[in-house]
Amino acid sequence: MKKRTKLPIILSLLAVLFLVLGACSNSDDKNKEEKEEMEHSEMDMNHSSSGDVPEGLKAAENPTYEVGSQAIIESGHMESMKGAEATIVGAFDTTAYAISYTPATGGEKVGNHKWIIHEEIKDAGEKAYEPGAKVTINASHMEGMNGTVAEVESAEKTTVYMVDFTPTTGGEKVKNHKWVTESELSASE
């Protein structure tokens, strides 16, 4: 075979390869955020807490879900959370933030962690932080989180809830889980 006839074949094969790789990367990008969330959701997360709340956090005056009531968790922070019936143990009005950070203990960057609240940011003033702001975390929801500098991905003024729930995958009851936003809950039947 001559050199001139090999070149179009090689170029055609390269074009097909780029198309296939491009298609794969598009589907990977679409699922990347979901995958990141699920990868970090179960690792090193302190599912239960003491129930202590940060200084200055105010109880919600008229929460949609009152303390002691039941609700269904519609969020997937952790695989075992979505669909679980929760008991509301605290309701607070604040700003909730999704953040990205690299754990102080090392390891891969955690993307789009939900949630920390305004009162869990070191030296937070009155004003809510905008996406892109750099903040120092004063919370230990996950190992290596406390004291790290994080980037705010999103901010939402809302009522946040501390909840008790039994994982849908079984296991011990989770007590005083921090935090679930109002939009992540639905009425229990």
Coordinates of C-alpha atoms in Angstrom, one line a residue:
M1 CA 0.0 0.0 0.0
K2 CA 1.3 3.4 -0.8
K3 CA 2.0 6.1 1.8
R4 CA -0.7 8.4 0.3
T5 CA -3.5 5.8 0.8
K6 CA -2.4 5.1 4.4
L7 CA -2.7 8.7 5.5
P8 CA -6.5 9.1 4.9
I9 CA -7.1 5.8 6.7
I10 CA -5.1 6.9 9.7
L11 CA -6.8 10.3 9.7
S12 CA -10.2 8.6 9.5
L13 CA -9.4 6.3 12.4
L14 CA -8.2 9.3 14.5
A15 CA -11.4 11.2 13.7
V16 CA -13.5 8.2 14.9
L17 CA -11.4 7.9 18.0
F18 CA -11.9 11.6 18.9
L19 CA -15.6 11.3 18.3
V20 CA -15.9 8.3 20.6
L21 CA -13.7 9.9 23.3
G22 CA -15.8 13.1 23.0
A23 CA -19.0 11.2 23.5
C24 CA -17.6 9.4 26.5
S25 CA -16.4 12.6 28.2
N26 CA -19.8 14.3 27.7
S27 CA -21.6 11.6 29.6
D28 CA -18.8 11.6 32.2
D29 CA -19.2 15.3 32.7
K30 CA -23.0 15.0 33.1
N31 CA -22.5 12.4 35.9
K32 CA -19.4 14.0 37.5
E33 CA -21.2 16.2 40.0
E34 CA -23.5 13.3 41.0
K35 CA -20.5 10.9 41.3
E36 CA -18.5 13.4 43.4
E37 CA -21.3 13.9 45.8
M38 CA -21.8 10.2 46.3
E39 CA -18.1 9.4 46.5
H40 CA -17.6 11.8 49.5
S41 CA -21.0 11.3 50.9
E42 CA -20.3 8.1 52.8
M43 CA -16.5 8.5 53.4
D44 CA -15.4 10.0 56.7
M45 CA -18.7 11.7 57.3
N46 CA -19.8 12.0 60.9
H47 CA -23.4 10.9 60.4
S48 CA -24.4 11.5 64.0
S49 CA -23.4 14.5 66.1
S50 CA -23.8 15.7 69.7
G51 CA -26.7 18.0 68.7
D52 CA -24.7 21.1 69.7
V53 CA -25.4 24.0 67.4
P54 CA -23.0 26.9 66.6
E55 CA -23.2 30.0 68.7
G56 CA -25.6 32.6 67.3
L57 CA -27.7 30.1 65.4
K58 CA -31.4 31.1 65.8
A59 CA -34.3 28.6 66.0
A60 CA -36.8 29.0 63.2
E61 CA -40.0 30.8 64.4
N62 CA -42.4 29.0 62.0
P63 CA -40.7 26.1 60.4
T64 CA -42.5 24.0 57.8
Y65 CA -41.5 20.9 59.7
E66 CA -41.8 21.4 63.5
V67 CA -39.5 19.8 66.0
G68 CA -40.8 16.4 66.8
S69 CA -42.6 16.0 63.5
Q70 CA -41.8 13.4 60.7
A71 CA -40.6 14.1 57.2
I72 CA -39.2 12.2 54.3
I73 CA -35.6 13.0 53.2
E74 CA -35.6 13.7 49.5
S75 CA -31.9 14.5 49.2
G76 CA -29.0 12.2 48.4
H77 CA -26.1 13.6 50.5
M78 CA -25.6 10.0 51.5
E79 CA -26.8 6.9 49.6
S80 CA -28.6 5.7 52.8
M81 CA -30.4 9.0 53.3
K82 CA -32.7 9.4 50.3
G83 CA -36.2 8.2 51.1
A84 CA -35.5 7.7 54.8
E85 CA -38.1 8.9 57.3
A86 CA -36.7 11.6 59.6
T87 CA -37.6 13.0 62.9
I88 CA -37.0 16.7 63.1
V89 CA -34.9 17.5 66.2
G90 CA -34.0 21.1 65.3
A91 CA -35.1 23.8 62.8
F92 CA -33.0 27.0 62.2
D93 CA -33.1 30.0 59.9
T94 CA -29.8 30.7 58.3
T95 CA -27.8 30.6 55.0
A96 CA -26.8 27.1 53.9
Y97 CA -23.7 26.7 51.7
A98 CA -22.5 24.0 49.3
I99 CA -18.7 24.1 49.4
S100 CA -15.6 22.6 47.8
Y101 CA -12.4 22.0 49.8
T102 CA -9.4 19.8 50.1
P103 CA -9.3 18.0 53.5
A104 CA -6.6 19.0 55.9
T105 CA -5.9 15.3 56.4
G106 CA -5.0 15.0 52.7
G107 CA -6.7 13.3 49.9
E108 CA -8.8 14.4 47.0
K109 CA -10.7 17.6 46.8
V110 CA -14.3 17.3 48.0
G111 CA -16.7 19.0 45.6
N112 CA -20.1 20.4 46.3
H113 CA -20.4 19.3 49.9
K114 CA -23.9 20.0 51.3
W115 CA -24.2 21.7 53.7
I116 CA -22.4 24.0 56.1
I117 CA -24.2 27.0 57.5
H118 CA -23.3 30.6 57.9
E119 CA -22.6 30.1 61.6
E120 CA -20.0 27.4 60.8
I121 CA -17.8 29.8 59.0
K122 CA -14.9 31.3 61.0
D123 CA -15.3 35.1 61.6
A124 CA -18.5 35.2 59.5
G125 CA -20.2 38.6 59.6
E126 CA -23.8 39.4 59.0
K127 CA -23.7 39.3 55.2
A128 CA -24.1 36.0 53.3
Y129 CA -21.1 34.9 51.2
E130 CA -21.4 34.8 47.4
P131 CA -20.4 31.8 45.2
G132 CA -16.6 31.9 44.6
A133 CA -15.9 33.4 48.1
K134 CA -13.1 31.7 50.1
V135 CA -14.1 30.9 53.7
T136 CA -12.5 29.0 56.6
I137 CA -14.7 26.2 57.9
N138 CA -15.5 25.8 61.6
A139 CA -17.3 22.5 61.5
S140 CA -16.5 18.8 61.6
H141 CA -19.1 17.1 59.4
M142 CA -16.3 15.2 57.7
E143 CA -12.8 14.2 58.8
G144 CA -10.3 16.9 57.7
M145 CA -13.0 19.6 57.2
N146 CA -12.5 21.8 60.3
G147 CA -10.1 24.7 59.7
T148 CA -9.8 24.2 56.0
V149 CA -10.3 27.0 53.5
A150 CA -13.2 26.2 51.2
E151 CA -14.8 27.8 48.2
V152 CA -18.5 28.6 48.3
E153 CA -20.3 26.9 45.4
S154 CA -23.8 28.1 46.2
A155 CA -25.6 29.9 49.0
E156 CA -29.3 29.5 50.0
K157 CA -31.2 31.5 52.6
T158 CA -33.4 28.8 54.1
T159 CA -34.5 26.8 57.1
V160 CA -32.1 24.0 57.9
Y161 CA -33.0 21.0 59.9
M162 CA -31.1 18.7 62.2
V163 CA -32.7 15.2 61.9
D164 CA -32.6 11.7 63.3
F165 CA -33.1 8.9 60.7
T166 CA -32.5 5.2 60.2
P167 CA -30.5 4.6 57.0
T168 CA -32.5 3.0 54.2
T169 CA -29.6 0.5 53.8
G170 CA -30.0 -0.5 57.4
G171 CA -27.7 0.0 60.3
E172 CA -27.7 2.2 63.4
K173 CA -30.0 5.2 63.7
V174 CA -28.3 8.4 62.8
K175 CA -28.8 11.1 65.5
N176 CA -28.6 14.9 65.1
H177 CA -27.5 14.8 61.4
K178 CA -26.5 18.3 60.3
W179 CA -27.9 19.7 57.9
V180 CA -30.9 19.1 55.6
T181 CA -32.5 22.1 53.9
E182 CA -36.3 22.6 53.8
S183 CA -36.3 21.9 50.0
E184 CA -34.8 18.5 50.7
L185 CA -37.7 17.3 52.8
S186 CA -41.3 16.3 52.0
A187 CA -44.3 15.6 54.2
S188 CA -44.4 12.2 55.8
E189 CA -47.6 10.3 55.0

